[in-house]
Short mmCIF file of C-alpha atoms in Angstrom, two decimals:
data_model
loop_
_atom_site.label_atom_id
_atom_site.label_comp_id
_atom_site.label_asym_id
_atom_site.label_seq_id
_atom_site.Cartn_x
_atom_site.Cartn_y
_atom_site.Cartn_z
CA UNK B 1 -18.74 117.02 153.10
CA UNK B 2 -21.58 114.96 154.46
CA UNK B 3 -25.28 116.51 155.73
CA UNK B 4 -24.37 118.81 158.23
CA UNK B 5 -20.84 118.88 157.64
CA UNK B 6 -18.91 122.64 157.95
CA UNK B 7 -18.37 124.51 154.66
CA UNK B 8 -15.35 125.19 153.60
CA UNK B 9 -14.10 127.45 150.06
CA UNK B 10 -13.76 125.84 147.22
CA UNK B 11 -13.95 127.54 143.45
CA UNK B 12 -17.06 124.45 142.92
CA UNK B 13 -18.94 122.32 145.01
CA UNK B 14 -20.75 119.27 143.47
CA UNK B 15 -23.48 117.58 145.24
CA UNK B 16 -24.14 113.93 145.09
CA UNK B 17 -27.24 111.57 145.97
CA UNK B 18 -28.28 107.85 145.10
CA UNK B 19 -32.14 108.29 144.00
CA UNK B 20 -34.54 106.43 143.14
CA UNK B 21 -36.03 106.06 139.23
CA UNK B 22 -39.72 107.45 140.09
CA UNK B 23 -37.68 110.40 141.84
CA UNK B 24 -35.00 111.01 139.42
CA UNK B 25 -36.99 113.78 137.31
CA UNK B 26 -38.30 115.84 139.93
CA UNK B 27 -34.87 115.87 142.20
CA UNK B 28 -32.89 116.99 138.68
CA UNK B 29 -35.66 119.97 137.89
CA UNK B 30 -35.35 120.90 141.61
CA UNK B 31 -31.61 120.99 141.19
CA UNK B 32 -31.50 123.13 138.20
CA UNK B 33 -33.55 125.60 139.90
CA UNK B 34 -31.17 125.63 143.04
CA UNK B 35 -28.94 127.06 139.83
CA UNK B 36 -26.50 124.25 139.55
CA UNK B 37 -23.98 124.08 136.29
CA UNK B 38 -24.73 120.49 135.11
CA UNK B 39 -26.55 117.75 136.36
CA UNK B 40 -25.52 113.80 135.67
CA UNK B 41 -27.36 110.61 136.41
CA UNK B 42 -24.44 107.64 136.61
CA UNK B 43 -25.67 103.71 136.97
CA UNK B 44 -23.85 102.96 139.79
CA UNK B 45 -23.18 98.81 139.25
CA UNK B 46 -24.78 96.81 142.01
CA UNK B 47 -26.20 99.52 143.42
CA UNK B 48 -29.00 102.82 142.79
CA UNK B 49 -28.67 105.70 140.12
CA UNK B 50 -26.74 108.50 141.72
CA UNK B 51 -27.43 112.06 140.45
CA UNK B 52 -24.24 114.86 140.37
CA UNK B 53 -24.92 118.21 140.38
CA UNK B 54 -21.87 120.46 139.97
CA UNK B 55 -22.44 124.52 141.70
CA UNK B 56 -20.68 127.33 141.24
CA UNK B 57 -18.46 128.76 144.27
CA UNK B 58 -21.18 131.09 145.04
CA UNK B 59 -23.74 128.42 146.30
CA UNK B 60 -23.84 127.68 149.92
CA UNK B 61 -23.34 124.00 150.67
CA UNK B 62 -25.21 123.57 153.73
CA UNK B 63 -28.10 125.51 152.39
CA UNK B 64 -27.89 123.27 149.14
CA UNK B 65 -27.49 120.43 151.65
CA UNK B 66 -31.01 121.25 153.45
CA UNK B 67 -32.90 121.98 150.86
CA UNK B 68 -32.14 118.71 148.72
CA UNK B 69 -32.94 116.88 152.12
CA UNK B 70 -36.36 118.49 152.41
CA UNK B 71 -37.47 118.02 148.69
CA UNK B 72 -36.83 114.00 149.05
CA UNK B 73 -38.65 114.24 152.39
CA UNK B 74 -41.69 115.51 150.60
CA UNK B 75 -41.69 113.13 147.87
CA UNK B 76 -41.11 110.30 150.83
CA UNK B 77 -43.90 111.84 152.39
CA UNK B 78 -46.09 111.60 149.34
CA UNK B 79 -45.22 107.52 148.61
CA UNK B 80 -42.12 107.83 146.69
CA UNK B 81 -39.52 105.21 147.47
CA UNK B 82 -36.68 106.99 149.51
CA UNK B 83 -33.31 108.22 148.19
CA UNK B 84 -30.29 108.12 149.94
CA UNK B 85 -28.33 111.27 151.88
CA UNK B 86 -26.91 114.18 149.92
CA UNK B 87 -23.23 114.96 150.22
CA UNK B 88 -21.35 117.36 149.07
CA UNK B 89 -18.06 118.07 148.36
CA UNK B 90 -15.50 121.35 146.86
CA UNK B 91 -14.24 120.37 143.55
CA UNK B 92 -10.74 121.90 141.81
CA UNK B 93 -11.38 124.42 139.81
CA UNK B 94 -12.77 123.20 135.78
CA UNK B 95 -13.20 119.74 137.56
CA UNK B 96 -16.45 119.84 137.46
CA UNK B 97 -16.54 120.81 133.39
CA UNK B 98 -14.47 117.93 132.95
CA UNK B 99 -16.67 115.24 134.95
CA UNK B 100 -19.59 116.74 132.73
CA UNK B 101 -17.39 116.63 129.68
CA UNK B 102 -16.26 113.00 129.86
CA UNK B 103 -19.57 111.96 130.75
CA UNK B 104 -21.09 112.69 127.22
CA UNK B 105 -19.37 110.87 124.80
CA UNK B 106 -20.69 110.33 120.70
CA UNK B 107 -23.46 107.81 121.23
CA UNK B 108 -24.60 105.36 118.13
CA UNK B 109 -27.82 105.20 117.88
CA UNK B 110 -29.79 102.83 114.84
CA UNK B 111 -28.57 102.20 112.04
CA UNK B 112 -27.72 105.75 110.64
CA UNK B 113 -27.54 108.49 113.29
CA UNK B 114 -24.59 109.43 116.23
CA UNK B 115 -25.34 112.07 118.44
CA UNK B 116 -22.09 113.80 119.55
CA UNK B 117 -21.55 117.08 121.79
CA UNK B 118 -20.07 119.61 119.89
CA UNK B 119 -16.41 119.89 121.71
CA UNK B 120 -16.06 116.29 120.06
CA UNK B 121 -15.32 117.08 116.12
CA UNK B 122 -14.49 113.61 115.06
CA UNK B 123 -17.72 111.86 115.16
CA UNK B 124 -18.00 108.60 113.21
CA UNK B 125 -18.33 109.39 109.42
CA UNK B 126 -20.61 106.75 108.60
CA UNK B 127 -23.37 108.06 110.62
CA UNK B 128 -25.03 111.11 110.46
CA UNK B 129 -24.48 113.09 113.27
CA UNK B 130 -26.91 115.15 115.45
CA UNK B 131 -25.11 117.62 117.27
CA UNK B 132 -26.63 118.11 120.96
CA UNK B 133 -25.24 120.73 123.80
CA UNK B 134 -26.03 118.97 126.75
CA UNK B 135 -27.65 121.87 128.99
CA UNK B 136 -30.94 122.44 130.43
CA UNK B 137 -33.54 120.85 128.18
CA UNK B 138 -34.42 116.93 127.73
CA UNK B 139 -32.74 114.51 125.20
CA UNK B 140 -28.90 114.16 124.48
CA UNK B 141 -29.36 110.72 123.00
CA UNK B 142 -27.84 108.93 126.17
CA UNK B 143 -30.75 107.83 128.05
CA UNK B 144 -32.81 105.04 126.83
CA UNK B 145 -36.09 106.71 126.38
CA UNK B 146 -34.37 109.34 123.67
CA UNK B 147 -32.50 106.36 122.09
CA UNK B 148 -35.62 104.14 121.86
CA UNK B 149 -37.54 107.17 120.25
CA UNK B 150 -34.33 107.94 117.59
CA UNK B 151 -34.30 104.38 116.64
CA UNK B 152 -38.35 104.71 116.19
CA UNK B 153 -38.04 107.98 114.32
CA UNK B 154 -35.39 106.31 112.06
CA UNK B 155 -37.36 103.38 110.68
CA UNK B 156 -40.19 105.07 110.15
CA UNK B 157 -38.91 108.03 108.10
CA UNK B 158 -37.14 105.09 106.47
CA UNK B 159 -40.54 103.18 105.88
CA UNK B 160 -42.95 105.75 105.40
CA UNK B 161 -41.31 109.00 104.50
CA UNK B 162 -43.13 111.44 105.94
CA UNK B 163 -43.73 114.79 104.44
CA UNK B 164 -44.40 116.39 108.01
CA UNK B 165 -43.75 115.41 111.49
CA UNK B 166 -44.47 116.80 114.97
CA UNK B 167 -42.31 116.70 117.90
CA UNK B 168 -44.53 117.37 121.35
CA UNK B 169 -42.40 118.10 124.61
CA UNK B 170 -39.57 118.61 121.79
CA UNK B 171 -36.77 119.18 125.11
CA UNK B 172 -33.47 119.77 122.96
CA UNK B 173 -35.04 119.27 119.52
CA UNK B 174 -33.15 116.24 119.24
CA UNK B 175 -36.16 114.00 117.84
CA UNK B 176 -37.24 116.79 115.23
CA UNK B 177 -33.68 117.65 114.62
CA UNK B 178 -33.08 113.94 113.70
CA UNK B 179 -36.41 113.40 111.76
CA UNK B 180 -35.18 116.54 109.77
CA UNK B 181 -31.62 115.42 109.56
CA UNK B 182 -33.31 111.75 108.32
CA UNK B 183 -35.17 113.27 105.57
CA UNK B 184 -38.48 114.72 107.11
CA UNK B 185 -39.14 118.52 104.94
CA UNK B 186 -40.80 120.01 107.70
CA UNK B 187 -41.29 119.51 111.72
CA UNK B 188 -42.32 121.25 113.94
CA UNK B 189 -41.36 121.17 118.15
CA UNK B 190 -43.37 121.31 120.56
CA UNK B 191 -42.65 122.15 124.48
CA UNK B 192 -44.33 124.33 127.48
CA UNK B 193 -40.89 125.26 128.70
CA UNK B 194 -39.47 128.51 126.92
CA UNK B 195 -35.64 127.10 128.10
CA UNK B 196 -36.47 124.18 125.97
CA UNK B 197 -37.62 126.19 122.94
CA UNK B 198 -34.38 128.35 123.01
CA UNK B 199 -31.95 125.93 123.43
CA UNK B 200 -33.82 123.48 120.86
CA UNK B 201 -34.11 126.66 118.14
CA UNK B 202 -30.32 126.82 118.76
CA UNK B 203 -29.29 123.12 118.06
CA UNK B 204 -31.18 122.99 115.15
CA UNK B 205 -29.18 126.12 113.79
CA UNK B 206 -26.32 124.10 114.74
CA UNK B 207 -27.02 121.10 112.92
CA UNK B 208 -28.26 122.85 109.71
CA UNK B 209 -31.67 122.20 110.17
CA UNK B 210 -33.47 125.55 110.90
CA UNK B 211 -35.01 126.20 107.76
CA UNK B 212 -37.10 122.74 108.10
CA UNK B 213 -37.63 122.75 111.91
CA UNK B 214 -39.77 125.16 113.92
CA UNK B 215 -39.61 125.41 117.24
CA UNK B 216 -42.67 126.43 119.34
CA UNK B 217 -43.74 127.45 122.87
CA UNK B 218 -47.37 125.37 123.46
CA UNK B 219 -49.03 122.84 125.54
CA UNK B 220 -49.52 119.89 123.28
CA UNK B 221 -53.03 119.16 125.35
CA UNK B 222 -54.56 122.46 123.46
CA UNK B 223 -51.92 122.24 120.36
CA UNK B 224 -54.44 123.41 117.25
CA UNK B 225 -52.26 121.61 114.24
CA UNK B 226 -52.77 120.20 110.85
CA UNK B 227 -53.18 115.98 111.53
CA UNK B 228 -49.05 114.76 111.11
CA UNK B 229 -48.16 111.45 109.60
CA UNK B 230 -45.38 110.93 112.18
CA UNK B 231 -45.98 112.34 115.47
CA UNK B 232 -43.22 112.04 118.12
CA UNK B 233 -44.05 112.30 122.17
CA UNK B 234 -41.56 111.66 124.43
CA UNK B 235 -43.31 112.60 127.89
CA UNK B 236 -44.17 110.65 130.83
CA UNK B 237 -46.60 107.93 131.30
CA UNK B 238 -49.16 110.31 133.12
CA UNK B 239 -48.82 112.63 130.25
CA UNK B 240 -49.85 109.87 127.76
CA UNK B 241 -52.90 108.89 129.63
CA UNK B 242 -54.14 112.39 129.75
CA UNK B 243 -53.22 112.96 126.09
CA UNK B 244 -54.53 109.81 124.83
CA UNK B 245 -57.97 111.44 123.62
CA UNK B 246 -55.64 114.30 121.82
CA UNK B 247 -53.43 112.09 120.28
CA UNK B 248 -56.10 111.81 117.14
CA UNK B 249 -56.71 115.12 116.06
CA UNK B 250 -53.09 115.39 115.75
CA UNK B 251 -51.72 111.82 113.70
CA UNK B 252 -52.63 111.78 110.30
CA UNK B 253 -55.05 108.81 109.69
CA UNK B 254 -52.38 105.83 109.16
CA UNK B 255 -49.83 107.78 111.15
CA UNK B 256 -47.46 106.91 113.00
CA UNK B 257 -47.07 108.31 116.65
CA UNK B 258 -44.17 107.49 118.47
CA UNK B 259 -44.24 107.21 122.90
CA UNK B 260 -41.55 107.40 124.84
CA UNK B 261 -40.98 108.30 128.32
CA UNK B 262 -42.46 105.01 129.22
CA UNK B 263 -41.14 102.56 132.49
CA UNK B 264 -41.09 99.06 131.06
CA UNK B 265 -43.84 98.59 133.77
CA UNK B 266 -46.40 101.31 132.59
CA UNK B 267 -45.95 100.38 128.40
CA UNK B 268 -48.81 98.08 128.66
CA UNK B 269 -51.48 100.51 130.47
CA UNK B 270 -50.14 103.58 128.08
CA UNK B 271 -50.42 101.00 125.10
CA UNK B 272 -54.27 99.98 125.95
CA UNK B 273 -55.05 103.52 126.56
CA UNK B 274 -54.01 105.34 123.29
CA UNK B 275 -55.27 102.04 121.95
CA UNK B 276 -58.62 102.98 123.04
CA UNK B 277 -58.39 106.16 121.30
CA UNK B 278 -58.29 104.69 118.13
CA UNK B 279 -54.66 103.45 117.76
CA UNK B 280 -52.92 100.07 116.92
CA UNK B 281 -50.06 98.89 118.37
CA UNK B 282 -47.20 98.26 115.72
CA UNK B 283 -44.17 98.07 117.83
CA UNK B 284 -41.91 98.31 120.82
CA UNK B 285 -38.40 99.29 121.79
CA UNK B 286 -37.54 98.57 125.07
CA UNK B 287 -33.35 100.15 126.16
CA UNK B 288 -32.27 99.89 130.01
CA UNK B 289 -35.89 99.31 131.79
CA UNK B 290 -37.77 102.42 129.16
CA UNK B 291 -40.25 101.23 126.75
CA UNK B 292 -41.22 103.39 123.21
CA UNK B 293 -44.27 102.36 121.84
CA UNK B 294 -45.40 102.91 117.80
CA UNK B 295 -48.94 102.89 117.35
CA UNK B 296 -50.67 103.40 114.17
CA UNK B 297 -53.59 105.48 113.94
CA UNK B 298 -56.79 104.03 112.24
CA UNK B 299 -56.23 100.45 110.33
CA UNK B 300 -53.33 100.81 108.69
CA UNK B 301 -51.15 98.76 109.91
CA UNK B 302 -46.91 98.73 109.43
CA UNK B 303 -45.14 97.30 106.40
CA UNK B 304 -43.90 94.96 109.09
CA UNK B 305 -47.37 94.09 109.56
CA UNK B 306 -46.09 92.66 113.04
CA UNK B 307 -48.46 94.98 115.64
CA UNK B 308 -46.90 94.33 119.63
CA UNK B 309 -43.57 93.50 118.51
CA UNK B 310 -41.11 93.72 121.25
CA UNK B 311 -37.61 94.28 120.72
CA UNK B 312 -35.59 93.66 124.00
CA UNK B 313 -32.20 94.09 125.21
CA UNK B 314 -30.51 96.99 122.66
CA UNK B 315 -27.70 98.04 123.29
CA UNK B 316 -26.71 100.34 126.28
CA UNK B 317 -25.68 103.84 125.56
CA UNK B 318 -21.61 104.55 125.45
CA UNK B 319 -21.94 106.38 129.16
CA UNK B 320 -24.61 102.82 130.47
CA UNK B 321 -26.58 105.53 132.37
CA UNK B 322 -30.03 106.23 131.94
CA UNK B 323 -29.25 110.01 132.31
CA UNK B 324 -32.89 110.99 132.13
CA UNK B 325 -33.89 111.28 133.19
CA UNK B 326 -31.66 113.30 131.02
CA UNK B 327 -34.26 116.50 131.56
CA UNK B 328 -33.96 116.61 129.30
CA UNK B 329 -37.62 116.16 128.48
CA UNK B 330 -40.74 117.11 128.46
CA UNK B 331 -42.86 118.33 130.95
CA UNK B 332 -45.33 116.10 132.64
CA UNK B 333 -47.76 118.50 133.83
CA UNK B 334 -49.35 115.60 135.66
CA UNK B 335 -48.40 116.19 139.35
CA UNK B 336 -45.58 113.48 138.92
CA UNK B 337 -42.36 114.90 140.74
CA UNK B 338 -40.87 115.92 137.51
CA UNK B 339 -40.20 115.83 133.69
CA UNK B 340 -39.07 112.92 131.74
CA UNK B 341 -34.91 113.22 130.73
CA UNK B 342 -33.33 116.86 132.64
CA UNK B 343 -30.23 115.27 134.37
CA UNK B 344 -27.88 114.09 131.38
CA UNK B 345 -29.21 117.44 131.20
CA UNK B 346 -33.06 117.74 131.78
CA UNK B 347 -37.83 116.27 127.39
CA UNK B 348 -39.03 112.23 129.04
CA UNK B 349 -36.32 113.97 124.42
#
């Protein structure tokens, strides 16, 4: 059913709209708080992002239809680029759970980790697998800002093995669940959203973790915490900027901290402003138009000894959607429409 088209019962409705990247993360949020069951982002070839959102039989299309159409106004009205028209349309009954389903397949990620949802039991042996429920907090592994930061956290646990690590805007707990699952004795997550902290406390129960991950409600801006020598922060641009001052009484000296969340446009600002805070650039991971940056605090530089290295053109994820911005994510708290990965589900983790 288009905008404005009569309602008519059906046991789901699912709402569909082509968006915009700067607009993704704000029009997911706003569609988990209109209650809907999932939330997808697809890459849509030759053409925008779309974003699904699947309802339950309860919602009222029209209303749904309405509101949707005066949240992309606003962000129109406040410079965004514009999406495209909302539709919506009754689904068969589980179709919905199936379209969600099929669109989170295991994902490889590095050289040692496969994240997997956990209705999918034969994930590949080789890898060690991080078990994610997609749902209502950032990072399933799919979009390229949570893939950039695994493939960050992996070589540096690898190079540097870290006795402590920090996860800020820690979404699903996928980043501290892998650092912990890589090695790491104790982490600790991060995020301003109590959703995020419950469902992250939960996966890390679920991939054997909990007794070396802590999960904790706080705003990483007034975080009190021992200096780690890996700190992971995968937020938005405008987040880094106004973090960029903390970002030093909370990496170790010769630390590594780890930002994702980045548009391949915005790395080089967020780079020379952590920079000025007394970081060096070490590295950078660029998947499907995200940058992650690695920045060493202090001198010490990586055993690469290659600071600025780019790394372009990764490999897609198995689904080739950003899905982030998979809210998954953390919170901005910036004024920027939205958080960084809810939509494969919502932490830009």
């Amino acid at each position: 059913m288009a905008a404005g088209g009569a309602a008519t019962p059906a046991p789901w409705w699912e709402l569909t709209i082509p968006a915009t990247s700067d607009i993704t993360e704000g029009l997911t949020n706003r569609l988990w708080e209109l209650g809907a069951l999932g939330v997808l982002e697809e890459e849509i070839a030759g053409d925008r992002p779309r974003l699904r959102a699947f309802f339950p039989a309860t919602a009222a299309p029209d209303t749904l239809l309405a509101d949707v159409s005066d949240y992309v106004g606003a962000l129109e009205a406040l410079g965004f680029r514009p999406a495209g028209a909302p539709h919506v349309t009754p689904l068969a009954d589980g179709a919905w759970a199936d379209a969600w389903r099929e669109h989170f397949r295991p994902v490889a990620v590095g050289r040692r980790l496969v994240i997997v949802p956990p209705w999918i039991a034969n994930a590949d042996r080789d890898r060690l697998a991080i078990v994610i429920e997609p749902g209502r907090a950032f990072g399933t592994g799919h979009h390229g800002s949570t893939a950039g930061c695994l493939v960050a956290v992996e070589r540096i646990v690898a190079r540097d093995a870290p006795a402590y690590a920090l996860d800020l805007g820690t979404g699903s707990g996928i980043l501290a669940i892998a650092a912990a699952r890589l090695g790491v004795p104790r982490v600790v997550g991060i995020d301003d959203d109590p959703d995020a902290i419950a469902v992250a406390t939960v996966n890390a129960t679920r991939n054997g973790v909990a007794d070396r991950v802590r999960c904790a409600l706080g705003d990483a801006g007034a975080l009190e915490s021992e200096p780690a020598p890996l700190v992971a922060a995968n937020l938005l641009s405008a987040a880094h900027h106004r973090l960029a001052a903390r970002y030093p009484m909370l990496v170790a000296t010769g630390g590594a901290l780890i930002l994702g969340g980045i548009l391949d446009a915005e790395a080089d600002a967020v780079e020379h402003a952590v920079a000025r805070a007394g970081f060096m650039p070490d590295e950078r991971i660029s998947r499907e138009g995200w940058t992650t940056l690695v920045l060493r605090r202090g001198g010490s530089r990586s055993a690469t000894g290659s600071p600025g290295r780019a790394e372009r053109g990764e490999s897609r994820s198995a689904t080739g959607s950003p899905g982030r911005a998979e809210r998954g994510g953390s919170r901005s708290a910036t004024g920027s429409p939205g958080r960084a990965e809810r939509g494969e589900s919502r932490s830009a983790t």
